[in-house]
Amino acid sequence: MFGGVGTPLRDPAPFVVGGGSGQVTWSYQGLPQGLSAAATNGVVSGTPSLSGSYPLTITVSDADGQTQTGTATLYIDPIGLSTRSGQPAYLVAVVGRAVSSQPVTASGDVEDLSWSATGLPPGLTIDTGTGTLAGTPSKVGSYTTRFRATNTVGTSAYLSVLFEVVTGYTCNYHQRGSVGAALSINCGVFWSPNPNAGGRWLRLPGSLRYTATGLPSGLRINPASGVVSGTPRQAGTSTFAVKVSARPDGILVTRATSWTSSVRCVISR
């Protein structure tokens, strides 16, 4: 038995009764709020207000007091969709970087689901059997994408997400410092919702890890944030490389990839 929150329901009794004497009377235990059963024919009707799975105990009695009991399960909104990251419905991909991720997951009655999506960024498609996104986004912008999953009995669930395709930006500039003076350089990867209109830069979400080679003596990099910090020990000019590795995590859906940027650092006495 299936239904949806806020949707009027009218289901016949799940059993066929034979034999007995006189009028048969039906009773149900375990119906959710908003639903009731007709004693004369066992029809369940009403408008459910809460989702979930509800085990029912159903008793049929005849005029002589003979009874039979059976069980059934009522599913209200049997499919639930959510982002795999567990975060609010928000996805980010980097333009020109391949995508291979299943950012939306289903729960409940999920056997043999069929997936579809509308409003995907240009260059992306969805696998109808798995819900996996693939392709290479070709245009920066914000897109409202609506995912749909349908089970074998025709029940569908929907989830709308804000899907932003962005241009990744890493530090690629000159830095100056002095021997013995604390220095901090933010080499994290950033993006802007509208880089061509002077929009503010934000830290790129997702699963990122930073490494650096050629750092001046006394400096180190934070592998989680990409911030290079410390106290320079020697004067001189050097160029160090910062590499960021990214992998899909349900927010950032760009396929496992990496960027490398260089920073010219001048340390004076």
PDB file of C-alpha atoms in Angstrom:
ATOM      1  CA  MET A   1       0.000   0.000   0.000  1.00  0.00           C
ATOM      2  CA  PHE A   2       1.436   3.376  -1.020  1.00  0.00           C
ATOM      3  CA  GLY A   3       0.555   7.041  -0.614  1.00  0.00           C
ATOM      4  CA  GLY A   4       1.996  10.541  -0.438  1.00  0.00           C
ATOM      5  CA  VAL A   5       1.967  13.273   2.195  1.00  0.00           C
ATOM      6  CA  GLY A   6      -0.803  15.774   1.475  1.00  0.00           C
ATOM      7  CA  THR A   7      -2.259  13.639  -1.310  1.00  0.00           C
ATOM      8  CA  PRO A   8      -5.757  12.165  -0.834  1.00  0.00           C
ATOM      9  CA  LEU A   9      -5.602   8.378  -0.585  1.00  0.00           C
ATOM     10  CA  ARG A  10      -8.251   5.740  -1.209  1.00  0.00           C
ATOM     11  CA  ASP A  11      -6.960   2.164  -1.137  1.00  0.00           C
ATOM     12  CA  PRO A  12      -9.067  -1.005  -1.131  1.00  0.00           C
ATOM     13  CA  ALA A  13      -8.558  -3.542   1.608  1.00  0.00           C
ATOM     14  CA  PRO A  14      -5.342  -5.534   1.029  1.00  0.00           C
ATOM     15  CA  PHE A  15      -7.109  -8.885   1.559  1.00  0.00           C
ATOM     16  CA  VAL A  16     -10.047 -10.702   0.003  1.00  0.00           C
ATOM     17  CA  VAL A  17     -12.358 -12.318   2.561  1.00  0.00           C
ATOM     18  CA  GLY A  18     -14.334 -15.482   1.892  1.00  0.00           C
ATOM     19  CA  GLY A  19     -16.749 -17.473   4.046  1.00  0.00           C
ATOM     20  CA  GLY A  20     -17.947 -16.343   7.436  1.00  0.00           C
ATOM     21  CA  SER A  21     -21.423 -15.514   8.598  1.00  0.00           C
ATOM     22  CA  GLY A  22     -23.348 -12.313   7.931  1.00  0.00           C
ATOM     23  CA  GLN A  23     -21.799  -8.864   7.713  1.00  0.00           C
ATOM     24  CA  VAL A  24     -18.007  -8.729   7.862  1.00  0.00           C
ATOM     25  CA  THR A  25     -16.412  -5.957   9.942  1.00  0.00           C
ATOM     26  CA  TRP A  26     -12.918  -4.580   9.359  1.00  0.00           C
ATOM     27  CA  SER A  27     -10.634  -2.914  11.876  1.00  0.00           C
ATOM     28  CA  TYR A  28      -7.082  -1.560  11.501  1.00  0.00           C
ATOM     29  CA  GLN A  29      -4.323  -0.876  13.999  1.00  0.00           C
ATOM     30  CA  GLY A  30      -1.353   1.328  13.072  1.00  0.00           C
ATOM     31  CA  LEU A  31      -2.876   3.706  10.531  1.00  0.00           C
ATOM     32  CA  PRO A  32      -1.007   7.053  10.414  1.00  0.00           C
ATOM     33  CA  GLN A  33      -2.565  10.393  11.241  1.00  0.00           C
ATOM     34  CA  GLY A  34      -5.071  11.532   8.633  1.00  0.00           C
ATOM     35  CA  LEU A  35      -6.213   8.077   7.512  1.00  0.00           C
ATOM     36  CA  SER A  36      -9.112   5.872   8.564  1.00  0.00           C
ATOM     37  CA  ALA A  37     -10.635   2.586   7.452  1.00  0.00           C
ATOM     38  CA  ALA A  38     -14.260   1.835   6.635  1.00  0.00           C
ATOM     39  CA  ALA A  39     -15.570  -0.894   8.926  1.00  0.00           C
ATOM     40  CA  THR A  40     -17.876  -2.301   6.227  1.00  0.00           C
ATOM     41  CA  ASN A  41     -15.346  -2.904   3.436  1.00  0.00           C
ATOM     42  CA  GLY A  42     -11.850  -2.136   4.758  1.00  0.00           C
ATOM     43  CA  VAL A  43     -11.224   0.750   2.350  1.00  0.00           C
ATOM     44  CA  VAL A  44      -8.501   3.076   3.696  1.00  0.00           C
ATOM     45  CA  SER A  45      -9.044   6.754   2.907  1.00  0.00           C
ATOM     46  CA  GLY A  46      -8.009  10.217   3.956  1.00  0.00           C
ATOM     47  CA  THR A  47      -5.002  12.519   3.501  1.00  0.00           C
ATOM     48  CA  PRO A  48      -1.798  11.421   5.274  1.00  0.00           C
ATOM     49  CA  SER A  49       0.233  14.171   6.939  1.00  0.00           C
ATOM     50  CA  LEU A  50       3.433  12.315   7.891  1.00  0.00           C
ATOM     51  CA  SER A  51       5.795  10.255   5.776  1.00  0.00           C
ATOM     52  CA  GLY A  52       7.079   6.865   6.866  1.00  0.00           C
ATOM     53  CA  SER A  53       6.492   3.127   6.808  1.00  0.00           C
ATOM     54  CA  TYR A  54       3.545   1.948   8.889  1.00  0.00           C
ATOM     55  CA  PRO A  55       3.081  -1.730   9.836  1.00  0.00           C
ATOM     56  CA  LEU A  56      -0.647  -2.460   9.993  1.00  0.00           C
ATOM     57  CA  THR A  57      -2.533  -5.154  11.849  1.00  0.00           C
ATOM     58  CA  ILE A  58      -5.877  -5.855  10.154  1.00  0.00           C
ATOM     59  CA  THR A  59      -8.665  -7.825  11.814  1.00  0.00           C
ATOM     60  CA  VAL A  60     -11.785  -9.120  10.065  1.00  0.00           C
ATOM     61  CA  SER A  61     -14.789 -10.270  12.158  1.00  0.00           C
ATOM     62  CA  ASP A  62     -18.046 -11.883  11.065  1.00  0.00           C
ATOM     63  CA  ALA A  63     -21.485 -11.810  12.642  1.00  0.00           C
ATOM     64  CA  ASP A  64     -20.729 -14.892  14.777  1.00  0.00           C
ATOM     65  CA  GLY A  65     -17.616 -13.289  16.261  1.00  0.00           C
ATOM     66  CA  GLN A  66     -15.134 -15.338  14.265  1.00  0.00           C
ATOM     67  CA  THR A  67     -11.986 -13.337  13.453  1.00  0.00           C
ATOM     68  CA  GLN A  68      -9.010 -13.495  11.158  1.00  0.00           C
ATOM     69  CA  THR A  69      -5.952 -11.253  11.471  1.00  0.00           C
ATOM     70  CA  GLY A  70      -3.375 -10.289   8.856  1.00  0.00           C
ATOM     71  CA  THR A  71      -0.563  -7.766   8.456  1.00  0.00           C
ATOM     72  CA  ALA A  72       0.420  -5.281   5.767  1.00  0.00           C
ATOM     73  CA  THR A  73       2.688  -2.248   5.444  1.00  0.00           C
ATOM     74  CA  LEU A  74       1.582   1.201   4.331  1.00  0.00           C
ATOM     75  CA  TYR A  75       4.278   3.376   2.784  1.00  0.00           C
ATOM     76  CA  ILE A  76       3.740   7.148   2.752  1.00  0.00           C
ATOM     77  CA  ASP A  77       6.157   8.917   0.395  1.00  0.00           C
ATOM     78  CA  PRO A  78       8.053   5.617   0.019  1.00  0.00           C
ATOM     79  CA  ILE A  79      11.000   7.272  -1.753  1.00  0.00           C
ATOM     80  CA  GLY A  80      13.059  10.019  -0.183  1.00  0.00           C
ATOM     81  CA  LEU A  81      15.744  12.006  -2.033  1.00  0.00           C
ATOM     82  CA  SER A  82      18.631  13.912  -0.479  1.00  0.00           C
ATOM     83  CA  THR A  83      22.068  15.165  -1.451  1.00  0.00           C
ATOM     84  CA  ARG A  84      24.795  12.608  -0.841  1.00  0.00           C
ATOM     85  CA  SER A  85      26.807  15.173   1.098  1.00  0.00           C
ATOM     86  CA  GLY A  86      23.974  15.654   3.588  1.00  0.00           C
ATOM     87  CA  GLN A  87      24.315  19.392   3.027  1.00  0.00           C
ATOM     88  CA  PRO A  88      21.557  21.677   1.684  1.00  0.00           C
ATOM     89  CA  ALA A  89      20.546  21.092  -1.906  1.00  0.00           C
ATOM     90  CA  TYR A  90      23.582  22.675  -3.565  1.00  0.00           C
ATOM     91  CA  LEU A  91      26.047  21.339  -6.152  1.00  0.00           C
ATOM     92  CA  VAL A  92      29.197  22.835  -7.671  1.00  0.00           C
ATOM     93  CA  ALA A  93      31.209  21.751 -10.723  1.00  0.00           C
ATOM     94  CA  VAL A  94      34.216  23.382 -12.377  1.00  0.00           C
ATOM     95  CA  VAL A  95      33.774  24.399 -16.012  1.00  0.00           C
ATOM     96  CA  GLY A  96      35.803  22.270 -18.400  1.00  0.00           C
ATOM     97  CA  ARG A  97      36.491  19.608 -15.747  1.00  0.00           C
ATOM     98  CA  ALA A  98      34.819  16.219 -16.176  1.00  0.00           C
ATOM     99  CA  VAL A  99      32.024  15.195 -13.826  1.00  0.00           C
ATOM    100  CA  SER A 100      31.447  11.657 -12.580  1.00  0.00           C
ATOM    101  CA  SER A 101      29.349  11.611  -9.430  1.00  0.00           C
ATOM    102  CA  GLN A 102      26.054  10.479  -7.945  1.00  0.00           C
ATOM    103  CA  PRO A 103      25.221  13.567  -5.878  1.00  0.00           C
ATOM    104  CA  VAL A 104      21.622  12.587  -5.035  1.00  0.00           C
ATOM    105  CA  THR A 105      20.712   9.420  -3.153  1.00  0.00           C
ATOM    106  CA  ALA A 106      17.372   7.737  -2.541  1.00  0.00           C
ATOM    107  CA  SER A 107      15.975   5.982   0.512  1.00  0.00           C
ATOM    108  CA  GLY A 108      12.922   3.836   1.104  1.00  0.00           C
ATOM    109  CA  ASP A 109      11.376   1.745  -1.668  1.00  0.00           C
ATOM    110  CA  VAL A 110      14.350   2.106  -4.038  1.00  0.00           C
ATOM    111  CA  GLU A 111      14.403  -1.203  -5.920  1.00  0.00           C
ATOM    112  CA  ASP A 112      14.937  -0.709  -9.684  1.00  0.00           C
ATOM    113  CA  LEU A 113      14.674   3.070  -9.610  1.00  0.00           C
ATOM    114  CA  SER A 114      14.558   5.057 -12.836  1.00  0.00           C
ATOM    115  CA  TRP A 115      16.297   8.456 -12.708  1.00  0.00           C
ATOM    116  CA  SER A 116      15.876  11.644 -14.706  1.00  0.00           C
ATOM    117  CA  ALA A 117      16.828  15.306 -14.335  1.00  0.00           C
ATOM    118  CA  THR A 118      15.757  18.585 -15.878  1.00  0.00           C
ATOM    119  CA  GLY A 119      17.757  21.805 -15.945  1.00  0.00           C
ATOM    120  CA  LEU A 120      21.193  20.183 -15.941  1.00  0.00           C
ATOM    121  CA  PRO A 121      24.105  22.459 -16.901  1.00  0.00           C
ATOM    122  CA  PRO A 122      25.104  22.182 -20.589  1.00  0.00           C
ATOM    123  CA  GLY A 123      27.396  19.229 -21.189  1.00  0.00           C
ATOM    124  CA  LEU A 124      26.026  16.992 -18.434  1.00  0.00           C
ATOM    125  CA  THR A 125      23.739  13.955 -18.608  1.00  0.00           C
ATOM    126  CA  ILE A 126      22.264  11.587 -16.028  1.00  0.00           C
ATOM    127  CA  ASP A 127      22.393   7.791 -16.120  1.00  0.00           C
ATOM    128  CA  THR A 128      18.753   6.688 -15.897  1.00  0.00           C
ATOM    129  CA  GLY A 129      19.669   3.475 -14.097  1.00  0.00           C
ATOM    130  CA  THR A 130      22.010   4.827 -11.405  1.00  0.00           C
ATOM    131  CA  GLY A 131      21.448   8.580 -11.138  1.00  0.00           C
ATOM    132  CA  THR A 132      25.129   9.224 -11.895  1.00  0.00           C
ATOM    133  CA  LEU A 133      26.015  12.520 -13.554  1.00  0.00           C
ATOM    134  CA  ALA A 134      28.616  12.468 -16.321  1.00  0.00           C
ATOM    135  CA  GLY A 135      30.072  14.782 -18.917  1.00  0.00           C
ATOM    136  CA  THR A 136      31.985  18.053 -18.937  1.00  0.00           C
ATOM    137  CA  PRO A 137      30.162  21.278 -18.023  1.00  0.00           C
ATOM    138  CA  SER A 138      30.740  23.807 -20.778  1.00  0.00           C
ATOM    139  CA  LYS A 139      29.270  27.068 -19.470  1.00  0.00           C
ATOM    140  CA  VAL A 140      29.691  29.002 -16.230  1.00  0.00           C
ATOM    141  CA  GLY A 141      26.384  29.842 -14.598  1.00  0.00           C
ATOM    142  CA  SER A 142      23.715  28.980 -12.047  1.00  0.00           C
ATOM    143  CA  TYR A 143      21.163  26.302 -12.902  1.00  0.00           C
ATOM    144  CA  THR A 144      18.104  24.986 -11.089  1.00  0.00           C
ATOM    145  CA  THR A 145      18.255  21.232 -11.562  1.00  0.00           C
ATOM    146  CA  ARG A 146      15.346  18.963 -10.622  1.00  0.00           C
ATOM    147  CA  PHE A 147      16.108  15.302  -9.986  1.00  0.00           C
ATOM    148  CA  ARG A 148      13.396  12.657 -10.214  1.00  0.00           C
ATOM    149  CA  ALA A 149      13.455   9.018  -9.091  1.00  0.00           C
ATOM    150  CA  THR A 150      10.610   6.619  -9.923  1.00  0.00           C
ATOM    151  CA  ASN A 151      10.199   3.104  -8.532  1.00  0.00           C
ATOM    152  CA  THR A 152       8.655   0.040 -10.157  1.00  0.00           C
ATOM    153  CA  VAL A 153       5.120   0.848  -8.986  1.00  0.00           C
ATOM    154  CA  GLY A 154       5.272   4.321 -10.503  1.00  0.00           C
ATOM    155  CA  THR A 155       5.836   6.331  -7.333  1.00  0.00           C
ATOM    156  CA  SER A 156       8.167   9.312  -7.890  1.00  0.00           C
ATOM    157  CA  ALA A 157      10.177  11.594  -5.637  1.00  0.00           C
ATOM    158  CA  TYR A 158      11.736  14.927  -6.600  1.00  0.00           C
ATOM    159  CA  LEU A 159      14.601  17.080  -5.373  1.00  0.00           C
ATOM    160  CA  SER A 160      15.501  20.521  -6.726  1.00  0.00           C
ATOM    161  CA  VAL A 161      19.048  21.791  -6.277  1.00  0.00           C
ATOM    162  CA  LEU A 162      21.018  24.918  -7.114  1.00  0.00           C
ATOM    163  CA  PHE A 163      23.759  23.723  -9.476  1.00  0.00           C
ATOM    164  CA  GLU A 164      26.571  26.222 -10.080  1.00  0.00           C
ATOM    165  CA  VAL A 165      29.260  25.769 -12.728  1.00  0.00           C
ATOM    166  CA  VAL A 166      32.232  27.911 -11.761  1.00  0.00           C
ATOM    167  CA  THR A 167      35.763  28.831 -12.797  1.00  0.00           C
ATOM    168  CA  GLY A 168      38.360  27.658 -10.293  1.00  0.00           C
ATOM    169  CA  TYR A 169      40.953  30.239  -9.248  1.00  0.00           C
ATOM    170  CA  THR A 170      44.180  29.568  -7.361  1.00  0.00           C
ATOM    171  CA  CYS A 171      46.862  31.906  -6.113  1.00  0.00           C
ATOM    172  CA  ASN A 172      49.164  32.914  -8.947  1.00  0.00           C
ATOM    173  CA  TYR A 173      50.838  36.111  -7.914  1.00  0.00           C
ATOM    174  CA  HIS A 174      53.820  37.721  -6.165  1.00  0.00           C
ATOM    175  CA  GLN A 175      54.329  37.630  -2.422  1.00  0.00           C
ATOM    176  CA  ARG A 176      56.767  39.529  -0.233  1.00  0.00           C
ATOM    177  CA  GLY A 177      58.026  38.909   3.262  1.00  0.00           C
ATOM    178  CA  SER A 178      60.928  39.524   5.604  1.00  0.00           C
ATOM    179  CA  VAL A 179      63.296  37.247   7.432  1.00  0.00           C
ATOM    180  CA  GLY A 180      62.029  36.719  10.983  1.00  0.00           C
ATOM    181  CA  ALA A 181      58.577  38.213  10.324  1.00  0.00           C
ATOM    182  CA  ALA A 182      55.482  35.964  10.278  1.00  0.00           C
ATOM    183  CA  LEU A 183      54.031  35.480   6.797  1.00  0.00           C
ATOM    184  CA  SER A 184      50.664  34.047   5.694  1.00  0.00           C
ATOM    185  CA  ILE A 185      49.664  33.393   2.071  1.00  0.00           C
ATOM    186  CA  ASN A 186      46.188  32.077   1.268  1.00  0.00           C
ATOM    187  CA  CYS A 187      46.637  29.621  -1.607  1.00  0.00           C
ATOM    188  CA  GLY A 188      43.209  28.024  -1.326  1.00  0.00           C
ATOM    189  CA  VAL A 189      41.083  27.488  -4.429  1.00  0.00           C
ATOM    190  CA  PHE A 190      38.353  30.077  -4.879  1.00  0.00           C
ATOM    191  CA  TRP A 191      35.488  30.732  -7.218  1.00  0.00           C
ATOM    192  CA  SER A 192      33.068  33.523  -7.947  1.00  0.00           C
ATOM    193  CA  PRO A 193      29.355  33.291  -8.793  1.00  0.00           C
ATOM    194  CA  ASN A 194      29.980  36.027 -11.351  1.00  0.00           C
ATOM    195  CA  PRO A 195      33.713  36.520 -11.961  1.00  0.00           C
ATOM    196  CA  ASN A 196      33.225  38.812 -14.968  1.00  0.00           C
ATOM    197  CA  ALA A 197      31.197  41.338 -12.993  1.00  0.00           C
ATOM    198  CA  GLY A 198      33.568  41.802 -10.102  1.00  0.00           C
ATOM    199  CA  GLY A 199      31.742  39.387  -7.818  1.00  0.00           C
ATOM    200  CA  ARG A 200      33.421  38.512  -4.539  1.00  0.00           C
ATOM    201  CA  TRP A 201      35.525  35.357  -4.470  1.00  0.00           C
ATOM    202  CA  LEU A 202      34.475  32.491  -2.209  1.00  0.00           C
ATOM    203  CA  ARG A 203      36.287  29.375  -1.107  1.00  0.00           C
ATOM    204  CA  LEU A 204      35.518  26.438  -3.374  1.00  0.00           C
ATOM    205  CA  PRO A 205      33.473  23.862  -1.434  1.00  0.00           C
ATOM    206  CA  GLY A 206      34.104  20.160  -1.532  1.00  0.00           C
ATOM    207  CA  SER A 207      36.801  17.660  -0.684  1.00  0.00           C
ATOM    208  CA  LEU A 208      40.135  19.381  -1.370  1.00  0.00           C
ATOM    209  CA  ARG A 209      43.694  18.637  -0.272  1.00  0.00           C
ATOM    210  CA  TYR A 210      46.726  20.870  -0.742  1.00  0.00           C
ATOM    211  CA  THR A 211      50.443  20.145  -1.110  1.00  0.00           C
ATOM    212  CA  ALA A 212      53.376  22.438  -1.935  1.00  0.00           C
ATOM    213  CA  THR A 213      56.881  22.034  -3.298  1.00  0.00           C
ATOM    214  CA  GLY A 214      59.773  24.499  -3.206  1.00  0.00           C
ATOM    215  CA  LEU A 215      58.553  26.458  -0.170  1.00  0.00           C
ATOM    216  CA  PRO A 216      61.025  28.956   1.286  1.00  0.00           C
ATOM    217  CA  SER A 217      62.721  27.764   4.459  1.00  0.00           C
ATOM    218  CA  GLY A 218      60.469  28.267   7.488  1.00  0.00           C
ATOM    219  CA  LEU A 219      57.142  28.102   5.598  1.00  0.00           C
ATOM    220  CA  ARG A 220      54.627  25.241   5.507  1.00  0.00           C
ATOM    221  CA  ILE A 221      51.214  24.609   3.938  1.00  0.00           C
ATOM    222  CA  ASN A 222      47.989  23.619   5.673  1.00  0.00           C
ATOM    223  CA  PRO A 223      46.746  20.579   3.697  1.00  0.00           C
ATOM    224  CA  ALA A 224      43.096  21.351   4.434  1.00  0.00           C
ATOM    225  CA  SER A 225      42.956  25.102   3.730  1.00  0.00           C
ATOM    226  CA  GLY A 226      45.889  25.767   1.396  1.00  0.00           C
ATOM    227  CA  VAL A 227      47.219  28.544   3.624  1.00  0.00           C
ATOM    228  CA  VAL A 228      51.013  28.849   3.512  1.00  0.00           C
ATOM    229  CA  SER A 229      52.395  30.282   6.736  1.00  0.00           C
ATOM    230  CA  GLY A 230      55.417  30.495   8.966  1.00  0.00           C
ATOM    231  CA  THR A 231      58.464  32.673   9.546  1.00  0.00           C
ATOM    232  CA  PRO A 232      60.982  32.922   6.667  1.00  0.00           C
ATOM    233  CA  ARG A 233      64.537  32.081   7.681  1.00  0.00           C
ATOM    234  CA  GLN A 234      66.504  33.120   4.616  1.00  0.00           C
ATOM    235  CA  ALA A 235      66.417  36.067   2.248  1.00  0.00           C
ATOM    236  CA  GLY A 236      66.059  35.493  -1.470  1.00  0.00           C
ATOM    237  CA  THR A 237      63.634  35.069  -4.358  1.00  0.00           C
ATOM    238  CA  SER A 238      62.003  31.720  -5.093  1.00  0.00           C
ATOM    239  CA  THR A 239      58.983  30.239  -6.822  1.00  0.00           C
ATOM    240  CA  PHE A 240      56.989  27.508  -5.132  1.00  0.00           C
ATOM    241  CA  ALA A 241      54.205  25.337  -6.535  1.00  0.00           C
ATOM    242  CA  VAL A 242      50.879  24.655  -4.839  1.00  0.00           C
ATOM    243  CA  LYS A 243      48.860  21.637  -5.931  1.00  0.00           C
ATOM    244  CA  VAL A 244      45.246  21.079  -4.947  1.00  0.00           C
ATOM    245  CA  SER A 245      43.597  17.695  -5.412  1.00  0.00           C
ATOM    246  CA  ALA A 246      39.797  17.533  -5.636  1.00  0.00           C
ATOM    247  CA  ARG A 247      37.426  14.598  -5.659  1.00  0.00           C
ATOM    248  CA  PRO A 248      33.626  14.273  -5.804  1.00  0.00           C
ATOM    249  CA  ASP A 249      31.969  14.495  -2.403  1.00  0.00           C
ATOM    250  CA  GLY A 250      28.358  15.364  -3.170  1.00  0.00           C
ATOM    251  CA  ILE A 251      28.933  19.140  -3.146  1.00  0.00           C
ATOM    252  CA  LEU A 252      31.833  19.419  -5.557  1.00  0.00           C
ATOM    253  CA  VAL A 253      30.921  16.913  -8.286  1.00  0.00           C
ATOM    254  CA  THR A 254      33.921  17.488 -10.543  1.00  0.00           C
ATOM    255  CA  ARG A 255      35.667  14.170 -11.139  1.00  0.00           C
ATOM    256  CA  ALA A 256      38.931  13.558  -9.253  1.00  0.00           C
ATOM    257  CA  THR A 257      41.288  16.182 -10.641  1.00  0.00           C
ATOM    258  CA  SER A 258      43.993  18.626  -9.610  1.00  0.00           C
ATOM    259  CA  TRP A 259      45.265  22.158 -10.243  1.00  0.00           C
ATOM    260  CA  THR A 260      48.772  23.521  -9.833  1.00  0.00           C
ATOM    261  CA  SER A 261      49.637  27.172  -9.413  1.00  0.00           C
ATOM    262  CA  SER A 262      52.940  28.965  -8.810  1.00  0.00           C
ATOM    263  CA  VAL A 263      53.769  31.775  -6.425  1.00  0.00           C
ATOM    264  CA  ARG A 264      56.843  33.986  -6.701  1.00  0.00           C
ATOM    265  CA  CYS A 265      58.014  34.854  -3.206  1.00  0.00           C
ATOM    266  CA  VAL A 266      60.573  37.544  -2.384  1.00  0.00           C
ATOM    267  CA  ILE A 267      62.018  37.439   1.135  1.00  0.00           C
ATOM    268  CA  SER A 268      64.055  40.456   2.178  1.00  0.00           C
ATOM    269  CA  ARG A 269      66.311  40.928   5.164  1.00  0.00           C
TER     270      ARG A 269
END
